[in-house]
């Protein structure tokens, strides 16, 4: 609830700043600069515009393509878009009937979700940037799907089965246009959800046989062998699996004493690492580095050295949205929301400027260090903090 409320405050153009004043990170100078000294990295914010409406947001980036959603002319609808950084053009990807939103991009493919009608169900879609074709990926027999991950030509998510009483994790092949039901640890009648995919391994959470439906375990599904593995727990009754990098899965687990903690599990060695109570939520992993939060602060954990560090200054609430290599992006609420980029290797923490308003939000970073997200335009009057939010990118450059 806390995170949803903050997101609502952030996206509500024209709202009063909460506790406005000399909140750190609020001014453009501090937001644009990183660590001081020779060779420091600074970021220039760029407005990506809209599809004719008043606001837009960027949700993902890969290479020179940024995707998200935007209001159309007159703010009558919300459509998925793809923005080309080289050509400086925003393309309307259309819908499957009503509104749409892009949530991921890799290579030539954009994935997302679209409502079939104003009050109708939601289906996942795939859009080919070369052929400009939008495809409904369908369902497992029920009315709706949602997408949670993309890796190579594999899209994963969760779909309702026939009758909409049960949901199963699925994997959809962009190459063959086929959807595979991943089942559940409890068999066909059990529930499962997919959280992420890396290569041929899908991870998520599933109900168990002969246990209450609310008791779930994290799972790993191998698309090559078509087998689902129960990841177990740290001695308690339940667990989740939230992300995967290589062979390492991260999530949350109950302990033998019924406490909650984050964990990492190596599928090759079977080694399970208790990450502690600072990694209760939003576990993400890249290589050997895990990030997560405790509801207030976010921290990083090195699975090789078994050392952890707080991300940022320790003030306010930090939420990491993505980690890629040594780079993390996310938001810091203190009490206003400011996008940030941080590094695991040297501890650098940089606030990212808005587009003239107070607030900003970062979602993903590409291999060149370009960050995608949303930023507020200048407010229309002196008593509000923000104008509308626009999709934005922050481009790094080194200052001698």
mmCIF file of C-alpha atoms in Angstrom:
data_model
loop_
_atom_site.group_PDB
_atom_site.id
_atom_site.type_symbol
_atom_site.label_atom_id
_atom_site.label_comp_id
_atom_site.label_asym_id
_atom_site.label_seq_id
_atom_site.Cartn_x
_atom_site.Cartn_y
_atom_site.Cartn_z
ATOM 1 C CA UNK A 1 0.000 0.000 0.000
ATOM 2 C CA UNK A 2 2.837 2.397 0.840
ATOM 3 C CA UNK A 3 4.504 1.959 -2.532
ATOM 4 C CA UNK A 4 1.239 2.295 -4.432
ATOM 5 C CA UNK A 5 0.441 5.480 -2.580
ATOM 6 C CA UNK A 6 3.830 6.934 -3.401
ATOM 7 C CA UNK A 7 3.416 6.015 -7.050
ATOM 8 C CA UNK A 8 0.075 7.797 -7.050
ATOM 9 C CA UNK A 9 1.620 10.896 -5.513
ATOM 10 C CA UNK A 10 4.435 10.831 -8.040
ATOM 11 C CA UNK A 11 2.230 10.502 -11.094
ATOM 12 C CA UNK A 12 -0.387 12.950 -9.964
ATOM 13 C CA UNK A 13 0.654 16.016 -11.938
ATOM 14 C CA UNK A 14 0.173 19.253 -10.090
ATOM 15 C CA UNK A 15 -0.020 17.834 -6.550
ATOM 16 C CA UNK A 16 1.532 19.763 -3.695
ATOM 17 C CA UNK A 17 5.000 18.641 -2.702
ATOM 18 C CA UNK A 18 4.925 16.585 0.490
ATOM 19 C CA UNK A 19 7.099 18.347 3.016
ATOM 20 C CA UNK A 20 8.555 20.559 0.300
ATOM 21 C CA UNK A 21 11.578 22.586 1.210
ATOM 22 C CA UNK A 22 15.257 21.830 1.108
ATOM 23 C CA UNK A 23 14.669 18.121 0.520
ATOM 24 C CA UNK A 24 17.913 16.653 -0.717
ATOM 25 C CA UNK A 25 18.067 15.889 -4.403
ATOM 26 C CA UNK A 26 15.346 18.356 -5.280
ATOM 27 C CA UNK A 27 17.460 20.942 -7.057
ATOM 28 C CA UNK A 28 18.684 20.401 -10.597
ATOM 29 C CA UNK A 29 22.341 20.916 -9.768
ATOM 30 C CA UNK A 30 22.531 18.172 -7.162
ATOM 31 C CA UNK A 31 20.245 15.897 -9.147
ATOM 32 C CA UNK A 32 22.396 16.120 -12.256
ATOM 33 C CA UNK A 33 25.755 15.490 -10.646
ATOM 34 C CA UNK A 34 27.325 12.344 -9.304
ATOM 35 C CA UNK A 35 30.415 11.983 -7.185
ATOM 36 C CA UNK A 36 32.655 15.012 -7.325
ATOM 37 C CA UNK A 37 36.161 14.919 -8.703
ATOM 38 C CA UNK A 38 37.951 14.194 -11.953
ATOM 39 C CA UNK A 39 36.170 11.876 -14.312
ATOM 40 C CA UNK A 40 32.831 12.055 -12.500
ATOM 41 C CA UNK A 41 29.718 10.989 -14.413
ATOM 42 C CA UNK A 42 26.883 13.443 -14.902
ATOM 43 C CA UNK A 43 23.501 12.915 -16.537
ATOM 44 C CA UNK A 44 21.524 15.032 -18.991
ATOM 45 C CA UNK A 45 17.759 14.515 -18.904
ATOM 46 C CA UNK A 46 15.813 14.400 -22.183
ATOM 47 C CA UNK A 47 12.065 14.704 -22.645
ATOM 48 C CA UNK A 48 10.705 11.970 -24.935
ATOM 49 C CA UNK A 49 7.344 13.689 -25.333
ATOM 50 C CA UNK A 50 3.966 11.990 -25.745
ATOM 51 C CA UNK A 51 1.616 10.550 -28.345
ATOM 52 C CA UNK A 52 -0.318 13.833 -28.297
ATOM 53 C CA UNK A 53 -1.646 13.716 -24.753
ATOM 54 C CA UNK A 54 -0.458 15.416 -21.601
ATOM 55 C CA UNK A 55 1.591 12.641 -20.018
ATOM 56 C CA UNK A 56 3.656 9.541 -20.698
ATOM 57 C CA UNK A 57 5.962 7.127 -18.865
ATOM 58 C CA UNK A 58 8.873 4.917 -19.903
ATOM 59 C CA UNK A 59 8.987 1.410 -18.463
ATOM 60 C CA UNK A 60 11.904 -0.345 -20.195
ATOM 61 C CA UNK A 61 14.945 0.211 -22.411
ATOM 62 C CA UNK A 62 17.121 -2.000 -24.614
ATOM 63 C CA UNK A 63 19.770 -0.567 -26.900
ATOM 64 C CA UNK A 64 18.285 2.520 -28.554
ATOM 65 C CA UNK A 65 14.649 1.583 -27.925
ATOM 66 C CA UNK A 66 12.600 2.876 -25.007
ATOM 67 C CA UNK A 67 9.061 1.622 -24.423
ATOM 68 C CA UNK A 68 6.188 2.620 -22.193
ATOM 69 C CA UNK A 69 2.766 4.187 -22.476
ATOM 70 C CA UNK A 70 1.370 7.600 -23.305
ATOM 71 C CA UNK A 71 -1.892 9.442 -23.358
ATOM 72 C CA UNK A 72 -3.110 10.126 -26.887
ATOM 73 C CA UNK A 73 -4.468 13.415 -28.207
ATOM 74 C CA UNK A 74 -7.103 14.849 -25.912
ATOM 75 C CA UNK A 75 -6.110 12.327 -23.232
ATOM 76 C CA UNK A 76 -8.834 10.049 -24.577
ATOM 77 C CA UNK A 77 -6.803 6.833 -24.427
ATOM 78 C CA UNK A 78 -3.510 5.319 -23.283
ATOM 79 C CA UNK A 79 -1.365 3.535 -25.864
ATOM 80 C CA UNK A 80 1.906 1.639 -25.761
ATOM 81 C CA UNK A 81 4.812 3.344 -27.508
ATOM 82 C CA UNK A 82 8.335 2.640 -28.716
ATOM 83 C CA UNK A 83 10.820 5.515 -28.900
ATOM 84 C CA UNK A 84 13.934 5.388 -31.130
ATOM 85 C CA UNK A 85 16.804 7.308 -29.532
ATOM 86 C CA UNK A 86 18.663 7.596 -32.836
ATOM 87 C CA UNK A 87 15.764 8.989 -34.859
ATOM 88 C CA UNK A 88 14.080 10.798 -31.950
ATOM 89 C CA UNK A 89 10.726 9.335 -32.967
ATOM 90 C CA UNK A 90 7.893 7.903 -30.856
ATOM 91 C CA UNK A 91 5.768 5.192 -32.463
ATOM 92 C CA UNK A 92 2.227 4.358 -31.365
ATOM 93 C CA UNK A 93 2.082 0.550 -31.057
ATOM 94 C CA UNK A 94 -1.707 0.457 -31.037
ATOM 95 C CA UNK A 95 -3.938 -1.747 -28.904
ATOM 96 C CA UNK A 96 -5.844 -5.030 -28.911
ATOM 97 C CA UNK A 97 -9.053 -3.070 -28.510
ATOM 98 C CA UNK A 98 -8.839 -0.406 -25.831
ATOM 99 C CA UNK A 99 -5.804 0.794 -23.826
ATOM 100 C CA UNK A 100 -2.297 -0.686 -23.917
ATOM 101 C CA UNK A 101 1.030 -0.433 -22.101
ATOM 102 C CA UNK A 102 4.454 -1.738 -23.075
ATOM 103 C CA UNK A 103 6.391 -3.356 -20.218
ATOM 104 C CA UNK A 104 9.488 -4.853 -21.837
ATOM 105 C CA UNK A 105 11.738 -4.702 -24.890
ATOM 106 C CA UNK A 106 14.564 -6.863 -26.188
ATOM 107 C CA UNK A 107 15.954 -6.613 -29.689
ATOM 108 C CA UNK A 108 13.121 -6.263 -32.201
ATOM 109 C CA UNK A 109 10.364 -7.278 -29.789
ATOM 110 C CA UNK A 110 8.240 -5.192 -27.471
ATOM 111 C CA UNK A 111 5.887 -6.904 -25.015
ATOM 112 C CA UNK A 112 3.116 -5.547 -22.869
ATOM 113 C CA UNK A 113 -0.552 -5.739 -22.028
ATOM 114 C CA UNK A 114 -3.722 -4.383 -23.581
ATOM 115 C CA UNK A 115 -7.381 -4.274 -22.566
ATOM 116 C CA UNK A 116 -9.619 -5.876 -25.163
ATOM 117 C CA UNK A 117 -12.398 -3.385 -24.412
ATOM 118 C CA UNK A 118 -13.222 -0.662 -21.910
ATOM 119 C CA UNK A 119 -14.516 -3.126 -19.324
ATOM 120 C CA UNK A 120 -13.023 -6.222 -20.886
ATOM 121 C CA UNK A 121 -10.160 -8.550 -19.953
ATOM 122 C CA UNK A 122 -6.453 -7.879 -20.419
ATOM 123 C CA UNK A 123 -4.250 -9.873 -22.799
ATOM 124 C CA UNK A 124 -0.504 -9.844 -23.299
ATOM 125 C CA UNK A 125 0.826 -8.659 -26.647
ATOM 126 C CA UNK A 126 4.031 -8.821 -28.645
ATOM 127 C CA UNK A 127 5.018 -6.156 -31.157
ATOM 128 C CA UNK A 128 7.673 -6.659 -33.847
ATOM 129 C CA UNK A 129 9.560 -3.414 -34.480
ATOM 130 C CA UNK A 130 10.676 -4.614 -37.934
ATOM 131 C CA UNK A 131 7.311 -5.750 -39.279
ATOM 132 C CA UNK A 132 5.244 -3.301 -37.183
ATOM 133 C CA UNK A 133 2.861 -6.120 -36.311
ATOM 134 C CA UNK A 134 0.991 -6.363 -33.002
ATOM 135 C CA UNK A 135 0.105 -9.922 -31.909
ATOM 136 C CA UNK A 136 -2.268 -11.041 -29.159
ATOM 137 C CA UNK A 137 -0.405 -13.827 -27.336
ATOM 138 C CA UNK A 138 -3.687 -15.257 -26.053
ATOM 139 C CA UNK A 139 -4.384 -17.117 -22.819
ATOM 140 C CA UNK A 140 -4.345 -20.624 -21.334
ATOM 141 C CA UNK A 141 -8.099 -20.828 -21.871
ATOM 142 C CA UNK A 142 -9.243 -18.166 -19.441
ATOM 143 C CA UNK A 143 -10.074 -14.536 -19.999
ATOM 144 C CA UNK A 144 -6.815 -12.765 -19.162
ATOM 145 C CA UNK A 145 -3.018 -12.818 -19.068
ATOM 146 C CA UNK A 146 -0.326 -10.612 -17.599
ATOM 147 C CA UNK A 147 3.338 -10.462 -18.603
ATOM 148 C CA UNK A 148 6.187 -10.411 -16.095
ATOM 149 C CA UNK A 149 9.375 -11.229 -18.011
ATOM 150 C CA UNK A 150 11.186 -11.358 -21.354
ATOM 151 C CA UNK A 151 14.438 -13.124 -22.226
ATOM 152 C CA UNK A 152 15.518 -13.742 -25.804
ATOM 153 C CA UNK A 153 12.425 -14.959 -27.623
ATOM 154 C CA UNK A 154 10.659 -16.158 -24.459
ATOM 155 C CA UNK A 155 7.907 -14.175 -22.750
ATOM 156 C CA UNK A 156 6.649 -15.306 -19.339
ATOM 157 C CA UNK A 157 3.678 -14.366 -17.236
ATOM 158 C CA UNK A 158 0.514 -15.665 -15.646
ATOM 159 C CA UNK A 159 -2.749 -16.632 -17.304
ATOM 160 C CA UNK A 160 -6.175 -17.700 -16.184
ATOM 161 C CA UNK A 161 -7.270 -21.191 -17.159
ATOM 162 C CA UNK A 162 -10.699 -22.034 -18.518
ATOM 163 C CA UNK A 163 -13.336 -20.810 -16.086
ATOM 164 C CA UNK A 164 -10.947 -18.243 -14.559
ATOM 165 C CA UNK A 165 -10.844 -20.147 -11.240
ATOM 166 C CA UNK A 166 -7.178 -21.196 -11.575
ATOM 167 C CA UNK A 167 -4.097 -19.333 -12.823
ATOM 168 C CA UNK A 168 -0.902 -20.890 -14.156
ATOM 169 C CA UNK A 169 2.495 -19.560 -15.104
ATOM 170 C CA UNK A 170 3.194 -19.685 -18.823
ATOM 171 C CA UNK A 171 6.023 -19.290 -21.311
ATOM 172 C CA UNK A 172 5.312 -17.910 -24.772
ATOM 173 C CA UNK A 173 7.708 -18.386 -27.692
ATOM 174 C CA UNK A 174 7.948 -15.326 -29.937
ATOM 175 C CA UNK A 175 9.526 -17.544 -32.591
ATOM 176 C CA UNK A 176 6.843 -20.236 -32.784
ATOM 177 C CA UNK A 177 3.962 -18.161 -31.316
ATOM 178 C CA UNK A 178 3.058 -20.957 -28.918
ATOM 179 C CA UNK A 179 2.126 -20.675 -25.235
ATOM 180 C CA UNK A 180 3.244 -23.388 -22.804
ATOM 181 C CA UNK A 181 1.371 -24.049 -19.569
ATOM 182 C CA UNK A 182 3.999 -24.499 -16.853
ATOM 183 C CA UNK A 183 1.535 -26.133 -14.471
ATOM 184 C CA UNK A 184 2.025 -25.997 -10.721
ATOM 185 C CA UNK A 185 3.660 -27.935 -7.901
ATOM 186 C CA UNK A 186 0.147 -29.047 -6.909
ATOM 187 C CA UNK A 187 -0.754 -30.372 -10.331
ATOM 188 C CA UNK A 188 -3.326 -29.044 -12.828
ATOM 189 C CA UNK A 189 -5.697 -27.745 -10.152
ATOM 190 C CA UNK A 190 -3.026 -25.735 -8.317
ATOM 191 C CA UNK A 191 -2.154 -22.091 -8.850
ATOM 192 C CA UNK A 192 1.174 -20.709 -10.029
ATOM 193 C CA UNK A 193 2.583 -17.359 -11.099
ATOM 194 C CA UNK A 194 5.716 -16.535 -13.102
ATOM 195 C CA UNK A 195 8.010 -13.760 -11.892
ATOM 196 C CA UNK A 196 11.043 -13.766 -14.201
ATOM 197 C CA UNK A 197 12.948 -15.687 -16.877
ATOM 198 C CA UNK A 198 16.634 -16.069 -17.692
ATOM 199 C CA UNK A 199 17.526 -18.191 -20.692
ATOM 200 C CA UNK A 200 15.556 -21.426 -20.393
ATOM 201 C CA UNK A 201 14.710 -21.079 -16.679
ATOM 202 C CA UNK A 202 11.457 -19.533 -15.462
ATOM 203 C CA UNK A 203 10.976 -18.768 -11.769
ATOM 204 C CA UNK A 204 7.877 -17.960 -9.769
ATOM 205 C CA UNK A 205 5.647 -19.198 -6.975
ATOM 206 C CA UNK A 206 3.205 -22.098 -6.774
ATOM 207 C CA UNK A 207 0.677 -23.691 -4.469
ATOM 208 C CA UNK A 208 1.512 -27.116 -3.022
ATOM 209 C CA UNK A 209 -0.301 -30.443 -2.858
ATOM 210 C CA UNK A 210 -2.362 -31.125 0.278
ATOM 211 C CA UNK A 211 -1.709 -27.693 1.775
ATOM 212 C CA UNK A 212 -3.786 -24.505 2.043
ATOM 213 C CA UNK A 213 -3.919 -22.562 -1.212
ATOM 214 C CA UNK A 214 -2.226 -19.605 0.457
ATOM 215 C CA UNK A 215 0.896 -21.645 1.256
ATOM 216 C CA UNK A 216 3.279 -21.390 -1.687
ATOM 217 C CA UNK A 217 6.823 -22.333 -2.585
ATOM 218 C CA UNK A 218 9.181 -20.767 -5.079
ATOM 219 C CA UNK A 219 9.812 -22.857 -8.185
ATOM 220 C CA UNK A 220 12.210 -23.034 -11.120
ATOM 221 C CA UNK A 221 10.921 -24.416 -14.423
ATOM 222 C CA UNK A 222 13.355 -25.686 -17.070
ATOM 223 C CA UNK A 223 11.893 -25.098 -20.547
ATOM 224 C CA UNK A 224 14.327 -27.616 -22.052
ATOM 225 C CA UNK A 225 13.398 -30.551 -19.832
ATOM 226 C CA UNK A 226 9.855 -29.283 -19.053
ATOM 227 C CA UNK A 227 10.361 -29.946 -15.347
ATOM 228 C CA UNK A 228 9.337 -27.820 -12.366
ATOM 229 C CA UNK A 229 11.574 -27.845 -9.283
ATOM 230 C CA UNK A 230 10.356 -26.957 -5.799
ATOM 231 C CA UNK A 231 12.939 -24.544 -4.365
ATOM 232 C CA UNK A 232 11.950 -25.283 -0.787
ATOM 233 C CA UNK A 233 12.373 -22.911 2.137
ATOM 234 C CA UNK A 234 14.756 -21.834 4.888
ATOM 235 C CA UNK A 235 12.968 -24.191 7.271
ATOM 236 C CA UNK A 236 9.561 -22.541 7.293
ATOM 237 C CA UNK A 237 6.323 -23.257 5.479
ATOM 238 C CA UNK A 238 6.481 -20.931 2.463
ATOM 239 C CA UNK A 239 8.727 -19.140 0.001
ATOM 240 C CA UNK A 240 8.667 -17.131 -3.220
ATOM 241 C CA UNK A 241 11.009 -16.847 -6.195
ATOM 242 C CA UNK A 242 11.223 -13.332 -7.590
ATOM 243 C CA UNK A 243 14.236 -13.134 -9.934
ATOM 244 C CA UNK A 244 16.983 -15.180 -11.566
ATOM 245 C CA UNK A 245 20.421 -14.503 -13.031
ATOM 246 C CA UNK A 246 22.334 -17.404 -14.525
ATOM 247 C CA UNK A 247 21.682 -20.305 -12.149
ATOM 248 C CA UNK A 248 20.919 -18.217 -9.056
ATOM 249 C CA UNK A 249 17.361 -17.572 -7.884
ATOM 250 C CA UNK A 250 16.419 -14.985 -5.269
ATOM 251 C CA UNK A 251 13.238 -14.581 -3.262
ATOM 252 C CA UNK A 252 11.699 -14.558 0.200
ATOM 253 C CA UNK A 253 11.272 -17.426 2.652
ATOM 254 C CA UNK A 254 9.865 -18.268 6.039
ATOM 255 C CA UNK A 255 12.414 -19.583 8.506
ATOM 256 C CA UNK A 256 12.068 -22.403 11.024
ATOM 257 C CA UNK A 257 11.081 -19.811 13.604
ATOM 258 C CA UNK A 258 8.410 -18.453 11.222
ATOM 259 C CA UNK A 259 10.421 -15.314 10.530
ATOM 260 C CA UNK A 260 10.777 -13.763 7.088
ATOM 261 C CA UNK A 261 14.070 -13.348 5.266
ATOM 262 C CA UNK A 262 15.492 -13.059 1.790
ATOM 263 C CA UNK A 263 17.407 -15.947 0.234
ATOM 264 C CA UNK A 264 19.505 -16.897 -2.780
ATOM 265 C CA UNK A 265 19.516 -20.432 -4.198
ATOM 266 C CA UNK A 266 22.033 -21.854 -6.687
ATOM 267 C CA UNK A 267 20.289 -24.338 -8.990
ATOM 268 C CA UNK A 268 23.584 -26.013 -9.918
ATOM 269 C CA UNK A 269 25.039 -26.563 -6.457
ATOM 270 C CA UNK A 270 21.915 -26.559 -4.300
ATOM 271 C CA UNK A 271 23.527 -23.992 -1.998
ATOM 272 C CA UNK A 272 20.975 -21.807 -0.229
ATOM 273 C CA UNK A 273 22.082 -18.476 1.285
ATOM 274 C CA UNK A 274 20.116 -16.681 3.979
ATOM 275 C CA UNK A 275 20.343 -12.988 3.024
ATOM 276 C CA UNK A 276 18.830 -11.707 6.256
ATOM 277 C CA UNK A 277 15.957 -9.412 7.093
ATOM 278 C CA UNK A 278 17.267 -6.483 5.037
ATOM 279 C CA UNK A 279 16.256 -8.407 1.893
ATOM 280 C CA UNK A 280 12.607 -9.113 2.623
ATOM 281 C CA UNK A 281 11.141 -7.495 -0.489
ATOM 282 C CA UNK A 282 11.816 -6.679 -4.144
ATOM 283 C CA UNK A 283 14.723 -9.115 -4.469
ATOM 284 C CA UNK A 284 16.640 -8.675 -7.731
ATOM 285 C CA UNK A 285 19.894 -10.235 -8.921
ATOM 286 C CA UNK A 286 22.576 -9.604 -11.530
ATOM 287 C CA UNK A 287 25.585 -11.904 -11.592
ATOM 288 C CA UNK A 288 26.647 -12.427 -7.979
ATOM 289 C CA UNK A 289 24.998 -9.264 -6.626
ATOM 290 C CA UNK A 290 21.588 -9.339 -4.948
ATOM 291 C CA UNK A 291 19.595 -6.238 -4.067
ATOM 292 C CA UNK A 292 16.502 -6.019 -1.927
ATOM 293 C CA UNK A 293 14.759 -3.981 0.726
ATOM 294 C CA UNK A 294 13.263 -4.143 4.191
ATOM 295 C CA UNK A 295 10.433 -1.672 3.557
ATOM 296 C CA UNK A 296 12.663 1.305 4.297
ATOM 297 C CA UNK A 297 16.191 0.886 2.961
ATOM 298 C CA UNK A 298 17.571 -1.086 0.050
ATOM 299 C CA UNK A 299 20.823 -3.010 0.323
ATOM 300 C CA UNK A 300 23.170 -5.005 -1.879
ATOM 301 C CA UNK A 301 24.688 -8.406 -1.060
ATOM 302 C CA UNK A 302 27.718 -9.999 -2.702
ATOM 303 C CA UNK A 303 27.273 -13.773 -2.900
ATOM 304 C CA UNK A 304 31.028 -14.264 -3.374
ATOM 305 C CA UNK A 305 32.307 -12.202 -0.445
ATOM 306 C CA UNK A 306 29.112 -12.452 1.645
ATOM 307 C CA UNK A 307 29.229 -8.736 2.364
ATOM 308 C CA UNK A 308 26.348 -6.282 2.246
ATOM 309 C CA UNK A 309 26.023 -2.510 1.932
ATOM 310 C CA UNK A 310 23.217 0.020 2.235
ATOM 311 C CA UNK A 311 22.340 1.709 -1.063
ATOM 312 C CA UNK A 312 22.446 5.487 -0.854
ATOM 313 C CA UNK A 313 22.629 7.735 2.174
ATOM 314 C CA UNK A 314 20.231 5.771 4.367
ATOM 315 C CA UNK A 315 17.750 8.655 4.407
ATOM 316 C CA UNK A 316 14.143 8.121 3.360
ATOM 317 C CA UNK A 317 12.985 5.020 1.526
ATOM 318 C CA UNK A 318 14.988 3.563 -1.355
ATOM 319 C CA UNK A 319 13.489 1.222 -3.926
ATOM 320 C CA UNK A 320 15.688 -0.412 -6.566
ATOM 321 C CA UNK A 321 13.801 -1.066 -9.812
ATOM 322 C CA UNK A 322 16.606 -2.791 -11.735
ATOM 323 C CA UNK A 323 20.182 -3.967 -11.381
ATOM 324 C CA UNK A 324 22.315 -4.573 -14.479
ATOM 325 C CA UNK A 325 25.925 -5.484 -13.821
ATOM 326 C CA UNK A 326 27.244 -2.944 -11.322
ATOM 327 C CA UNK A 327 24.541 -0.345 -12.010
ATOM 328 C CA UNK A 328 21.291 0.036 -10.067
ATOM 329 C CA UNK A 329 18.414 2.426 -10.782
ATOM 330 C CA UNK A 330 15.347 3.232 -8.737
ATOM 331 C CA UNK A 331 13.605 5.827 -6.597
ATOM 332 C CA UNK A 332 14.283 7.472 -3.258
ATOM 333 C CA UNK A 333 11.339 8.789 -1.203
ATOM 334 C CA UNK A 334 12.339 11.360 1.391
ATOM 335 C CA UNK A 335 9.473 12.391 1.429
ATOM 336 C CA UNK A 336 9.378 13.348 -2.259
ATOM 337 C CA UNK A 337 10.345 10.908 -4.984
ATOM 338 C CA UNK A 338 13.651 11.292 -6.828
ATOM 339 C CA UNK A 339 15.101 8.938 -9.415
ATOM 340 C CA UNK A 340 18.613 7.710 -8.716
ATOM 341 C CA UNK A 341 21.423 5.694 -10.240
ATOM 342 C CA UNK A 342 23.924 3.912 -8.007
ATOM 343 C CA UNK A 343 26.935 1.677 -8.453
ATOM 344 C CA UNK A 344 27.675 -1.521 -6.565
ATOM 345 C CA UNK A 345 31.440 -1.414 -7.120
ATOM 346 C CA UNK A 346 32.229 2.033 -5.724
ATOM 347 C CA UNK A 347 29.094 3.117 -3.850
ATOM 348 C CA UNK A 348 28.396 6.161 -6.053
ATOM 349 C CA UNK A 349 24.825 7.425 -5.669
ATOM 350 C CA UNK A 350 23.466 10.067 -8.054
ATOM 351 C CA UNK A 351 20.096 11.809 -8.091
ATOM 352 C CA UNK A 352 18.545 12.333 -11.522
ATOM 353 C CA UNK A 353 17.003 15.661 -12.502
ATOM 354 C CA UNK A 354 13.380 16.228 -13.410
ATOM 355 C CA UNK A 355 12.197 18.160 -16.483
ATOM 356 C CA UNK A 356 11.521 21.309 -14.492
ATOM 357 C CA UNK A 357 9.170 19.957 -11.847
ATOM 358 C CA UNK A 358 10.194 18.422 -8.541
ATOM 359 C CA UNK A 359 9.927 14.651 -8.957
ATOM 360 C CA UNK A 360 11.319 11.903 -11.183
ATOM 361 C CA UNK A 361 11.288 8.099 -11.362
ATOM 362 C CA UNK A 362 13.769 5.640 -12.944
ATOM 363 C CA UNK A 363 12.886 2.159 -14.183
ATOM 364 C CA UNK A 364 15.671 0.598 -16.285
ATOM 365 C CA UNK A 365 19.195 1.167 -17.601
ATOM 366 C CA UNK A 366 20.744 -0.131 -20.834
ATOM 367 C CA UNK A 367 24.275 -1.414 -21.419
ATOM 368 C CA UNK A 368 25.461 2.103 -22.350
ATOM 369 C CA UNK A 369 24.295 3.524 -19.030
ATOM 370 C CA UNK A 370 21.288 5.372 -20.484
ATOM 371 C CA UNK A 371 18.445 5.350 -17.949
ATOM 372 C CA UNK A 372 14.738 5.319 -18.780
ATOM 373 C CA UNK A 373 11.925 6.561 -16.583
ATOM 374 C CA UNK A 374 9.630 9.525 -16.077
ATOM 375 C CA UNK A 375 10.117 13.119 -14.940
ATOM 376 C CA UNK A 376 7.869 16.032 -14.072
ATOM 377 C CA UNK A 377 7.532 19.120 -16.222
ATOM 378 C CA UNK A 378 7.369 22.587 -14.631
ATOM 379 C CA UNK A 379 4.159 23.213 -12.664
ATOM 380 C CA UNK A 380 1.470 25.468 -14.057
ATOM 381 C CA UNK A 381 1.293 27.566 -10.883
ATOM 382 C CA UNK A 382 3.533 28.360 -7.906
ATOM 383 C CA UNK A 383 1.583 26.312 -5.356
ATOM 384 C CA UNK A 384 2.034 22.910 -7.011
ATOM 385 C CA UNK A 385 5.175 20.811 -7.261
ATOM 386 C CA UNK A 386 4.842 19.259 -10.688
ATOM 387 C CA UNK A 387 3.441 19.627 -14.133
ATOM 388 C CA UNK A 388 2.576 16.497 -16.098
ATOM 389 C CA UNK A 389 5.037 13.618 -16.135
ATOM 390 C CA UNK A 390 6.720 12.722 -19.419
ATOM 391 C CA UNK A 391 8.747 9.706 -20.411
ATOM 392 C CA UNK A 392 12.407 10.624 -20.096
ATOM 393 C CA UNK A 393 15.936 9.323 -20.472
ATOM 394 C CA UNK A 394 19.054 10.325 -18.596
ATOM 395 C CA UNK A 395 22.173 10.182 -20.770
ATOM 396 C CA UNK A 396 25.540 9.842 -18.981
ATOM 397 C CA UNK A 397 28.621 11.850 -19.849
ATOM 398 C CA UNK A 398 31.970 12.140 -18.118
ATOM 399 C CA UNK A 399 33.115 15.482 -16.767
ATOM 400 C CA UNK A 400 36.866 15.987 -16.533
#
